[in-house]
Coordinates of C-alpha atoms and ligand atoms in Angstrom, one line a residue:
M243 CA -25.4 48.2 23.0
T244 CA -24.6 46.3 26.2
D245 CA -21.0 46.1 27.3
I246 CA -20.4 42.2 27.7
S247 CA -16.7 42.5 28.3
H248 CA -17.1 42.9 32.0
S249 CA -19.1 39.8 32.7
F250 CA -17.1 37.8 30.2
F251 CA -13.9 38.5 32.1
E252 CA -15.5 37.7 35.4
H253 CA -16.2 34.2 34.2
H254 CA -13.1 33.7 32.1
P255 CA -10.1 35.3 34.1
P256 CA -6.9 35.4 32.1
N257 CA -4.4 32.6 32.6
S258 CA -3.0 33.7 35.9
F259 CA -1.7 30.1 36.9
A260 CA 0.7 30.1 34.1
P261 CA 4.4 29.6 35.2
E262 CA 6.8 32.3 34.1
P263 CA 7.9 32.0 30.5
S264 CA 11.5 31.6 31.7
G265 CA 10.3 28.4 33.6
D266 CA 11.2 24.9 32.7
L267 CA 10.2 24.0 29.1
G268 CA 8.7 20.7 30.2
D269 CA 6.4 22.5 32.7
L270 CA 5.5 25.1 30.1
D271 CA 4.5 22.4 27.6
K272 CA 2.3 20.7 30.3
T273 CA 0.8 24.1 31.0
W274 CA -0.1 25.2 27.5
I275 CA -0.4 22.2 25.2
L276 CA -2.8 19.2 24.4
H277 CA -0.7 16.6 22.6
P278 CA -2.0 14.4 19.7
F279 CA -2.5 10.6 20.4
T280 CA -1.0 11.1 23.9
P281 CA -2.6 9.8 27.1
I282 CA -3.1 13.0 29.1
R283 CA -2.4 11.8 32.6
E284 CA 0.8 9.8 31.6
W285 CA 2.1 12.8 29.7
E286 CA 1.6 15.0 33.0
Q287 CA 3.8 12.5 35.0
D288 CA 7.1 12.7 33.3
R289 CA 9.4 15.3 32.0
P290 CA 8.8 15.2 28.2
M291 CA 11.7 14.6 25.8
I292 CA 12.4 17.8 24.1
I293 CA 13.9 17.5 20.7
T294 CA 16.5 20.1 19.8
G295 CA 17.9 18.8 16.5
G296 CA 18.6 16.0 14.1
K297 CA 21.1 14.8 11.7
G298 CA 20.7 11.7 9.3
A299 CA 18.9 9.0 11.2
R300 CA 19.5 10.6 14.7
I301 CA 17.6 13.2 16.7
F302 CA 18.9 15.0 19.8
D303 CA 17.3 16.2 22.9
D304 CA 17.9 19.2 25.2
R305 CA 19.9 17.1 27.7
G306 CA 22.4 16.3 25.1
H307 CA 21.3 12.6 24.3
S308 CA 21.3 11.3 20.9
Y309 CA 18.7 8.8 19.6
L310 CA 18.3 6.6 16.5
D311 CA 14.9 7.7 14.9
G312 CA 13.4 4.3 14.7
T313 CA 10.0 5.7 13.5
S314 CA 11.3 8.3 10.9
S315 CA 9.5 10.8 13.1
L316 CA 6.3 8.8 12.8
W317 CA 6.8 7.6 9.2
V318 CA 7.5 11.0 7.5
N319 CA 11.4 11.3 7.4
L320 CA 12.5 9.8 4.2
L321 CA 16.3 10.5 3.6
G322 CA 17.6 11.7 7.1
H323 CA 17.2 15.0 9.0
R324 CA 19.2 18.0 7.8
H325 CA 19.6 16.6 4.3
P326 CA 21.7 19.3 2.7
A327 CA 19.9 19.4 -0.7
I328 CA 16.4 19.6 1.0
D329 CA 17.7 22.3 3.6
R330 CA 19.2 24.3 0.6
A331 CA 16.0 24.0 -1.5
I332 CA 13.9 25.6 1.3
M333 CA 16.2 28.3 2.0
E334 CA 16.4 29.2 -1.8
Q335 CA 12.5 29.2 -2.0
L336 CA 12.5 31.4 1.2
D337 CA 14.6 34.0 -0.6
K338 CA 11.7 34.2 -3.3
I339 CA 8.4 33.9 -1.4
A340 CA 7.2 31.7 1.5
H341 CA 3.5 31.3 0.3
S342 CA 1.0 32.6 -2.0
T343 CA -2.4 31.0 -2.7
F344 CA -3.1 28.4 -5.3
L345 CA -6.8 29.5 -5.7
G346 CA -6.7 31.3 -9.0
L347 CA -3.0 31.7 -9.1
T348 CA -0.1 29.4 -9.6
H349 CA 3.8 29.2 -9.2
E350 CA 6.6 27.5 -10.8
G351 CA 7.4 24.9 -8.0
G352 CA 3.8 23.7 -7.9
I353 CA 3.8 23.3 -11.8
R354 CA 7.1 21.5 -11.8
L355 CA 6.4 19.2 -9.0
A356 CA 3.0 18.2 -10.5
E357 CA 4.9 17.2 -13.7
E358 CA 7.6 15.3 -11.8
L359 CA 5.1 13.4 -9.9
G360 CA 2.9 12.8 -12.9
R361 CA 5.9 11.3 -14.7
R362 CA 6.9 8.9 -11.7
A363 CA 3.3 7.9 -10.6
P364 CA 2.1 4.5 -11.8
G365 CA -0.1 4.1 -15.0
N366 CA -2.1 7.0 -16.2
L367 CA -2.2 8.9 -12.8
R368 CA -0.9 12.4 -14.2
R369 CA -3.2 15.0 -12.6
V370 CA -2.3 16.4 -9.2
F371 CA -4.6 18.1 -6.7
Y372 CA -2.5 19.5 -3.8
S373 CA -3.3 19.6 -0.1
D374 CA -1.4 19.7 3.2
N375 CA -1.7 16.4 5.0
G376 CA -2.7 12.9 4.4
S377 CA -6.2 13.2 5.9
T378 CA -7.1 16.0 3.4
S379 CA -5.6 14.0 0.5
V380 CA -7.9 11.2 1.4
E381 CA -11.0 13.7 1.9
I382 CA -10.3 14.9 -1.6
A383 CA -10.3 11.4 -3.2
L384 CA -13.5 10.5 -1.5
K385 CA -15.2 13.7 -2.7
L386 CA -13.9 13.4 -6.2
A387 CA -14.9 9.8 -6.5
Y388 CA -18.5 10.6 -5.3
L389 CA -18.7 13.6 -7.8
L390 CA -17.8 11.1 -10.6
R391 CA -19.8 8.2 -9.7
K392 CA -23.2 10.0 -8.9
H393 CA -23.9 10.6 -12.7
S394 CA -24.2 6.8 -13.3
H395 CA -25.2 5.8 -9.8
P396 CA -27.2 8.6 -8.0
G397 CA -27.6 6.6 -4.9
A398 CA -24.0 5.8 -4.6
S399 CA -23.0 7.6 -1.4
R400 CA -21.2 5.1 0.7
F401 CA -17.7 3.8 0.9
F402 CA -16.1 0.5 1.3
S403 CA -12.9 0.1 3.5
L404 CA -11.3 -2.5 5.6
E405 CA -11.5 -3.2 9.3
R406 CA -8.5 -1.7 11.1
A407 CA -8.1 0.7 8.3
Y408 CA -6.5 4.2 9.0
H409 CA -7.0 7.0 6.6
G410 CA -6.5 10.1 8.8
D411 CA -8.5 12.0 11.5
T412 CA -10.7 14.3 9.7
L413 CA -14.3 13.2 9.8
G414 CA -14.5 11.9 6.2
A415 CA -11.5 9.8 6.9
V416 CA -12.7 8.7 10.3
G417 CA -15.9 7.4 8.3
V418 CA -13.6 5.0 6.4
G419 CA -11.5 4.3 9.5
G420 CA -11.7 0.8 11.2
I421 CA -9.6 1.1 14.3
D422 CA -12.2 1.0 17.1
R423 CA -10.0 2.7 19.7
F424 CA -9.4 5.8 17.5
H425 CA -12.7 5.9 15.5
S426 CA -15.6 4.7 17.5
P427 CA -15.8 7.8 20.0
F428 CA -16.8 9.7 16.8
H429 CA -19.0 7.2 15.1
P430 CA -22.3 9.2 15.7
L431 CA -20.7 12.1 13.7
V432 CA -19.8 10.2 10.5
H433 CA -21.0 8.2 7.7
A434 CA -19.7 4.8 8.5
S435 CA -18.3 2.8 5.5
L436 CA -19.2 -0.9 4.6
K437 CA -16.4 -3.0 5.8
A438 CA -14.6 -6.5 5.6
P439 CA -12.0 -8.0 7.8
A440 CA -8.4 -7.1 7.3
P441 CA -6.4 -9.7 5.6
D442 CA -4.3 -10.4 8.8
C443 CA -3.2 -14.1 8.3
F444 CA -1.8 -14.2 11.7
L445 CA -5.3 -13.9 13.2
C446 CA -6.9 -16.0 10.5
P447 CA -9.4 -18.1 12.5
L448 CA -9.0 -21.1 10.1
G449 CA -5.3 -21.1 10.2
L450 CA -5.1 -21.0 6.4
S451 CA -1.8 -20.5 4.5
R452 CA -0.9 -17.0 3.6
N453 CA -1.8 -17.7 0.0
Q454 CA -5.1 -19.3 0.7
C455 CA -5.8 -16.6 3.4
S456 CA -5.2 -13.9 0.6
I457 CA -7.7 -15.6 -1.6
D458 CA -10.5 -16.4 0.9
C459 CA -10.0 -12.8 2.6
A460 CA -10.3 -11.0 -0.8
D461 CA -13.4 -13.2 -1.7
E462 CA -15.2 -12.4 1.4
A463 CA -14.6 -8.6 0.7
I464 CA -15.5 -8.8 -2.8
R465 CA -18.8 -10.5 -2.0
I466 CA -19.7 -7.6 0.3
I467 CA -18.6 -5.1 -2.6
R468 CA -20.8 -6.8 -5.2
R469 CA -23.8 -7.0 -2.8
H470 CA -23.6 -3.2 -2.3
R471 CA -22.4 -2.2 -5.8
D472 CA -24.9 0.3 -6.5
E473 CA -24.5 2.2 -3.2
L474 CA -20.8 2.4 -3.3
A475 CA -19.1 5.6 -4.5
A476 CA -15.6 4.2 -3.9
V477 CA -13.6 1.5 -2.4
I478 CA -10.5 2.7 -0.3
L479 CA -7.5 0.7 0.7
E480 CA -4.0 1.1 2.1
P481 CA -2.0 -1.0 -0.4
R482 CA 0.0 -4.0 1.1
L483 CA 0.4 -2.6 4.5
Q484 CA -2.1 -1.3 7.1
A485 CA 0.3 0.8 9.1
A486 CA -1.6 2.3 11.9
G487 CA -4.0 -0.7 12.2
G488 CA -1.0 -2.7 13.5
M489 CA 1.6 -2.9 10.7
I490 CA -0.5 -5.7 8.9
V491 CA 1.6 -6.9 5.8
W492 CA -1.0 -8.2 3.4
P493 CA -0.3 -11.7 1.8
E494 CA 0.7 -11.1 -1.8
G495 CA -2.0 -11.3 -4.3
Y496 CA -4.7 -9.8 -2.1
L497 CA -4.5 -6.2 -3.4
S498 CA -4.4 -7.3 -7.1
R499 CA -7.4 -9.6 -6.5
M500 CA -9.4 -6.8 -4.8
A501 CA -8.3 -4.2 -7.5
R502 CA -9.4 -6.6 -10.4
A503 CA -12.9 -7.1 -8.9
V504 CA -13.4 -3.4 -8.0
R505 CA -12.4 -2.5 -11.6
E506 CA -14.9 -5.2 -13.0
E507 CA -17.7 -3.5 -11.0
G508 CA -16.7 -0.2 -12.4
I509 CA -16.3 1.2 -8.9
P510 CA -13.7 3.9 -8.3
L511 CA -10.6 2.6 -6.4
I512 CA -8.8 4.9 -4.0
L513 CA -5.3 3.7 -2.8
D514 CA -4.0 5.5 0.2
E515 CA -0.2 5.5 0.0
V516 CA 0.3 8.1 2.7
A517 CA 2.3 5.8 4.6
T518 CA 3.6 3.5 1.9
G519 CA 4.6 6.0 -0.6
F520 CA 8.1 7.1 -1.8
G521 CA 10.0 3.9 -1.5
R522 CA 9.6 2.4 2.0
T523 CA 7.9 -0.8 0.7
G524 CA 10.7 -1.5 -1.9
A525 CA 8.9 0.3 -4.8
L526 CA 8.2 4.1 -5.3
F527 CA 4.5 3.2 -4.5
A528 CA 3.3 0.1 -3.0
C529 CA 0.6 -0.6 -5.7
E530 CA 3.4 -1.0 -8.1
L531 CA 4.4 -4.3 -6.2
E532 CA 1.4 -5.9 -7.6
G533 CA 0.9 -4.0 -10.9
V534 CA -2.1 -2.1 -9.6
V535 CA -3.1 1.3 -10.9
P536 CA -5.9 2.9 -8.8
D537 CA -8.3 5.8 -9.9
F538 CA -7.0 7.9 -7.1
L539 CA -3.7 7.7 -5.2
C540 CA -3.2 9.7 -1.9
A541 CA 0.3 10.6 -0.8
G542 CA 1.7 12.7 1.9
K543 CA 4.1 11.9 4.8
G544 CA 7.4 11.2 2.9
L545 CA 6.5 13.4 0.0
T546 CA 8.7 16.3 1.4
G547 CA 11.3 14.2 2.9
G548 CA 9.5 14.6 6.3
Y549 CA 10.1 18.3 6.3
L550 CA 6.9 20.2 5.7
P551 CA 3.2 19.3 5.4
L552 CA 2.2 18.7 1.8
A553 CA 0.1 16.0 0.2
V554 CA -1.3 15.2 -3.1
T555 CA -4.2 13.3 -4.6
L556 CA -3.3 11.9 -8.1
F557 CA -5.9 10.9 -10.8
S558 CA -6.1 10.4 -14.5
E559 CA -6.6 12.9 -17.3
E560 CA -9.9 11.1 -18.1
T561 CA -11.1 12.0 -14.6
Y562 CA -9.9 15.6 -14.9
Q563 CA -11.9 15.8 -18.3
R564 CA -15.0 14.3 -16.7
L565 CA -14.8 16.8 -13.8
K566 CA -14.3 19.6 -16.4
N567 CA -17.5 18.9 -17.9
D568 CA -19.4 18.4 -14.8
P569 CA -19.3 20.0 -12.2
G570 CA -16.8 22.2 -13.9
I571 CA -15.4 23.4 -10.5
F572 CA -14.2 21.5 -7.5
Y573 CA -15.4 23.3 -4.3
H574 CA -12.5 22.3 -2.1
G575 CA -9.2 24.0 -1.2
H576 CA -6.9 24.8 1.7
S577 CA -5.2 28.0 2.7
Y578 CA -1.8 26.3 2.3
T579 CA -2.6 24.3 -0.9
A580 CA 0.9 23.6 -2.7
N581 CA 2.8 25.8 -0.1
P582 CA 6.0 26.7 -2.2
L583 CA 8.3 25.8 0.8
G584 CA 6.7 22.3 0.9
V585 CA 6.9 22.1 -2.8
A586 CA 10.6 23.0 -2.9
A587 CA 11.3 20.2 -0.2
A588 CA 9.3 17.7 -2.2
R589 CA 11.3 18.5 -5.5
A590 CA 14.4 18.1 -3.6
T591 CA 13.4 14.9 -2.2
L592 CA 12.4 13.4 -5.4
R593 CA 15.7 14.6 -6.9
A594 CA 17.7 13.0 -4.0
L595 CA 15.5 9.7 -4.3
D596 CA 16.7 9.6 -7.9
E597 CA 20.4 10.4 -7.3
G598 CA 20.7 8.0 -4.5
R599 CA 20.3 4.4 -4.7
F600 CA 17.8 4.2 -1.7
I601 CA 15.1 1.9 -3.1
E602 CA 17.8 -0.4 -4.8
E603 CA 19.7 -0.7 -1.5
I604 CA 16.6 -1.9 0.5
P605 CA 17.2 -5.7 -0.3
A606 CA 20.8 -5.6 1.2
K607 CA 19.5 -3.6 4.2
R608 CA 16.8 -6.3 4.7
E609 CA 19.5 -8.7 5.7
V610 CA 19.6 -6.9 9.0
F611 CA 15.9 -7.7 9.4
F612 CA 16.5 -11.5 8.8
K613 CA 19.1 -11.4 11.5
L614 CA 17.0 -9.6 13.9
E615 CA 14.1 -12.1 13.0
R616 CA 16.4 -15.0 13.9
A617 CA 17.4 -13.5 17.2
L618 CA 13.7 -12.5 18.0
D619 CA 12.7 -16.2 17.3
R620 CA 14.6 -17.2 20.5
F621 CA 12.5 -15.0 22.8
P622 CA 9.4 -16.9 23.7
F623 CA 7.1 -14.0 24.0
T624 CA 7.7 -12.5 20.6
G625 CA 5.9 -13.5 17.4
N626 CA 4.1 -12.7 14.1
I627 CA 7.5 -11.3 12.8
R628 CA 6.9 -9.5 9.5
S629 CA 8.5 -7.0 7.1
L630 CA 7.9 -5.4 3.9
G631 CA 10.6 -3.2 2.1
L632 CA 12.3 -1.2 4.9
I633 CA 9.5 -1.9 7.4
F634 CA 9.9 -4.3 10.2
A635 CA 7.4 -5.4 12.9
F636 CA 6.8 -8.1 15.5
D637 CA 4.4 -8.6 18.3
I638 CA 4.7 -9.1 22.1
F639 CA 2.5 -11.6 23.9
S640 CA 1.8 -12.3 27.4
D641 CA 0.8 -15.9 26.4
P642 CA 2.0 -16.6 22.9
S643 CA 0.2 -19.9 22.5
R644 CA -3.1 -18.2 22.9
K645 CA -2.1 -15.1 21.1
I646 CA -2.7 -13.0 24.2
P647 CA -1.3 -9.5 23.6
A648 CA 1.1 -8.0 26.1
D649 CA -0.5 -5.1 28.2
R650 CA 0.2 -1.6 27.8
Q651 CA 2.5 -1.3 30.8
T652 CA 4.9 -3.9 29.2
M653 CA 4.8 -2.1 25.9
T654 CA 5.4 1.2 27.6
G655 CA 8.2 -0.3 29.7
I656 CA 10.0 -1.6 26.4
E657 CA 9.5 1.8 24.7
H658 CA 11.1 3.7 27.7
R659 CA 13.9 1.1 28.0
A660 CA 14.7 1.5 24.2
Q661 CA 14.6 5.3 24.6
S662 CA 17.2 5.1 27.5
L663 CA 19.4 2.9 25.2
G664 CA 19.2 5.6 22.4
L665 CA 16.4 4.3 20.2
I666 CA 13.1 6.1 19.5
I667 CA 10.1 3.6 19.0
R668 CA 6.5 3.9 19.4
P669 CA 4.5 0.7 19.9
L670 CA 1.1 0.3 18.4
M671 CA -0.9 -1.8 20.8
N672 CA 1.5 -4.9 21.3
T673 CA 3.3 -4.3 18.1
L674 CA 6.8 -3.2 17.8
Y675 CA 8.2 -1.8 14.6
L676 CA 11.1 0.0 12.9
I677 CA 10.4 2.3 10.2
P678 CA 13.8 3.8 9.6
P679 CA 14.7 6.6 7.0
L680 CA 15.6 5.1 3.7
S681 CA 19.0 6.6 4.2
V682 CA 19.8 4.6 7.3
S683 CA 23.2 2.8 7.1
V684 CA 23.6 -1.0 7.8
D685 CA 25.5 -0.2 11.0
E686 CA 22.8 2.1 12.3
L687 CA 20.0 -0.4 11.4
T688 CA 22.0 -3.2 13.0
L689 CA 22.3 -0.9 16.2
M690 CA 18.5 -0.3 16.1
G691 CA 17.9 -3.9 16.0
E692 CA 20.4 -4.6 19.0
I693 CA 18.9 -2.0 21.1
L694 CA 15.4 -3.4 20.6
L695 CA 16.7 -6.9 21.6
E696 CA 18.2 -5.5 24.7
S697 CA 15.1 -3.6 25.6
L698 CA 13.1 -6.8 25.4
R699 CA 15.5 -8.5 27.8
E700 CA 14.7 -6.1 30.4
F701 CA 11.1 -5.6 30.2
T702 CA 9.4 -8.8 29.6
P703 CA 8.2 -11.4 32.1
E704 CA 10.7 -13.6 34.0
G705 CA 11.7 -16.6 32.0
F706 CA 12.2 -14.5 28.9
A707 CA 15.1 -16.2 27.3
K708 CA 18.5 -14.6 27.3
S709 CA 19.5 -14.3 23.8
G710 CA 22.8 -13.7 21.8
K711 CA 23.5 -10.7 19.8
M712 CA 22.3 -10.3 16.2
K713 CA 24.9 -12.4 14.3
Ligands
PLP1017 C1 -0.8 9.0 8.4 C2 -1.8 8.5 7.5 C3 -2.9 9.3 7.1 C4 -3.1 10.7 7.7 O1 -2.1 11.6 7.2 P1 -1.8 12.9 8.2 O2 -0.9 13.7 7.4 O3 -1.6 12.6 9.6 O4 -3.2 13.5 8.2 C5 -3.6 8.8 6.2 N1 -3.5 7.5 5.7 C6 -2.5 6.7 6.0 C7 -2.4 5.4 5.5 C8 -1.6 7.3 7.0 O5 -0.6 6.4 7.5

């Protein structure tokens, strides 16, 4: 046997450039880490914000600053940080066991959570397949839909999704994704879906009313679906809100129209509620806003209150029985499927959702959005103001009459200014949004709005109107 260790180390010297472990944390971060969805050069320029704690709608950094969490830690936190009941549930589970496999074994938390979800889920969605993030919950739905459909339609191996769709970052999910900037670098690797335009009425080239836009846009998508019906294994949609695609709030009626047509064609419908699930849109699941029950429902993010990675794919008993007959086994699973700590957090989250009046209180909290909207209307460079449940978004333009989006520098400027005033936001292209935890108080939400307004005043082109407070 040849000894390769010598030559290996010659070409791969150990990390001699690394700073001392006792060095500045920000420098250590830049030495050892690649961050997700983060421009690498920009990240290297500034000292990163290092989060050390949180409480309710606030997070704290290592310099003693306190910030309102305007994105719910990127749409995951549901009922505030350090929620006492969720904290306790995880610690109690930790006293028993942190993890054991779900392949061939089971545990009480996993069983009970499945029942609790099945009883709350819309329609006949009562069977649960666990995984550990939104992307995997989508992969699972795609695979299951394909397995079911191939009996009657052996050639059905494509999916239909929308332009500007986001279903996660694993390759199956990238295949049904429709955000060019994220997805096109990987196109050669994936099986791209059939697509129709997103129902974004603001960009409607014909300037139709929202109502007419919902009908025409759905009809266009339905035509494509019908034309390719025999090739399609499933249709996948983000109900009512395409979040990562730019916080596109669909016109009412689009979802139900699409769902009806897909059902008529007998094609499985997957609804990705990873962003919209657990109350943010004003209903427990966004599909309930239009009385739609899909064949598969994917949920993640808020499921554990934003504490731990856990996701679910829900489907009907009939689907389960069909899978039992053929193929009889689902060759898919993850090391941390139904992790007991995540399951404990999810059960405590559902209990807290039941006990609080979080969803019921959304209409009252939306009053803050209406005030913010009136204040934003006075700025000449803002537009396309929209909201759904406890989600609020608007766009910044360099030329609003021609809908020319503000550049990245402006958006980053606003983001940093908001941060310096105590609010965490994260622009999506030229869109700014607030997705606070459902537990946010009216005062906290008002303060988020006021900081946003203040940040706009500083960082938009000259001539940007001075505007009053949110009254
Ligand atoms: C975030 C998101 C996903 C992916 O979830 P991860 O947990 O980040 O893998 C999928 N679908 C939608 C709609 C999402 O918002």
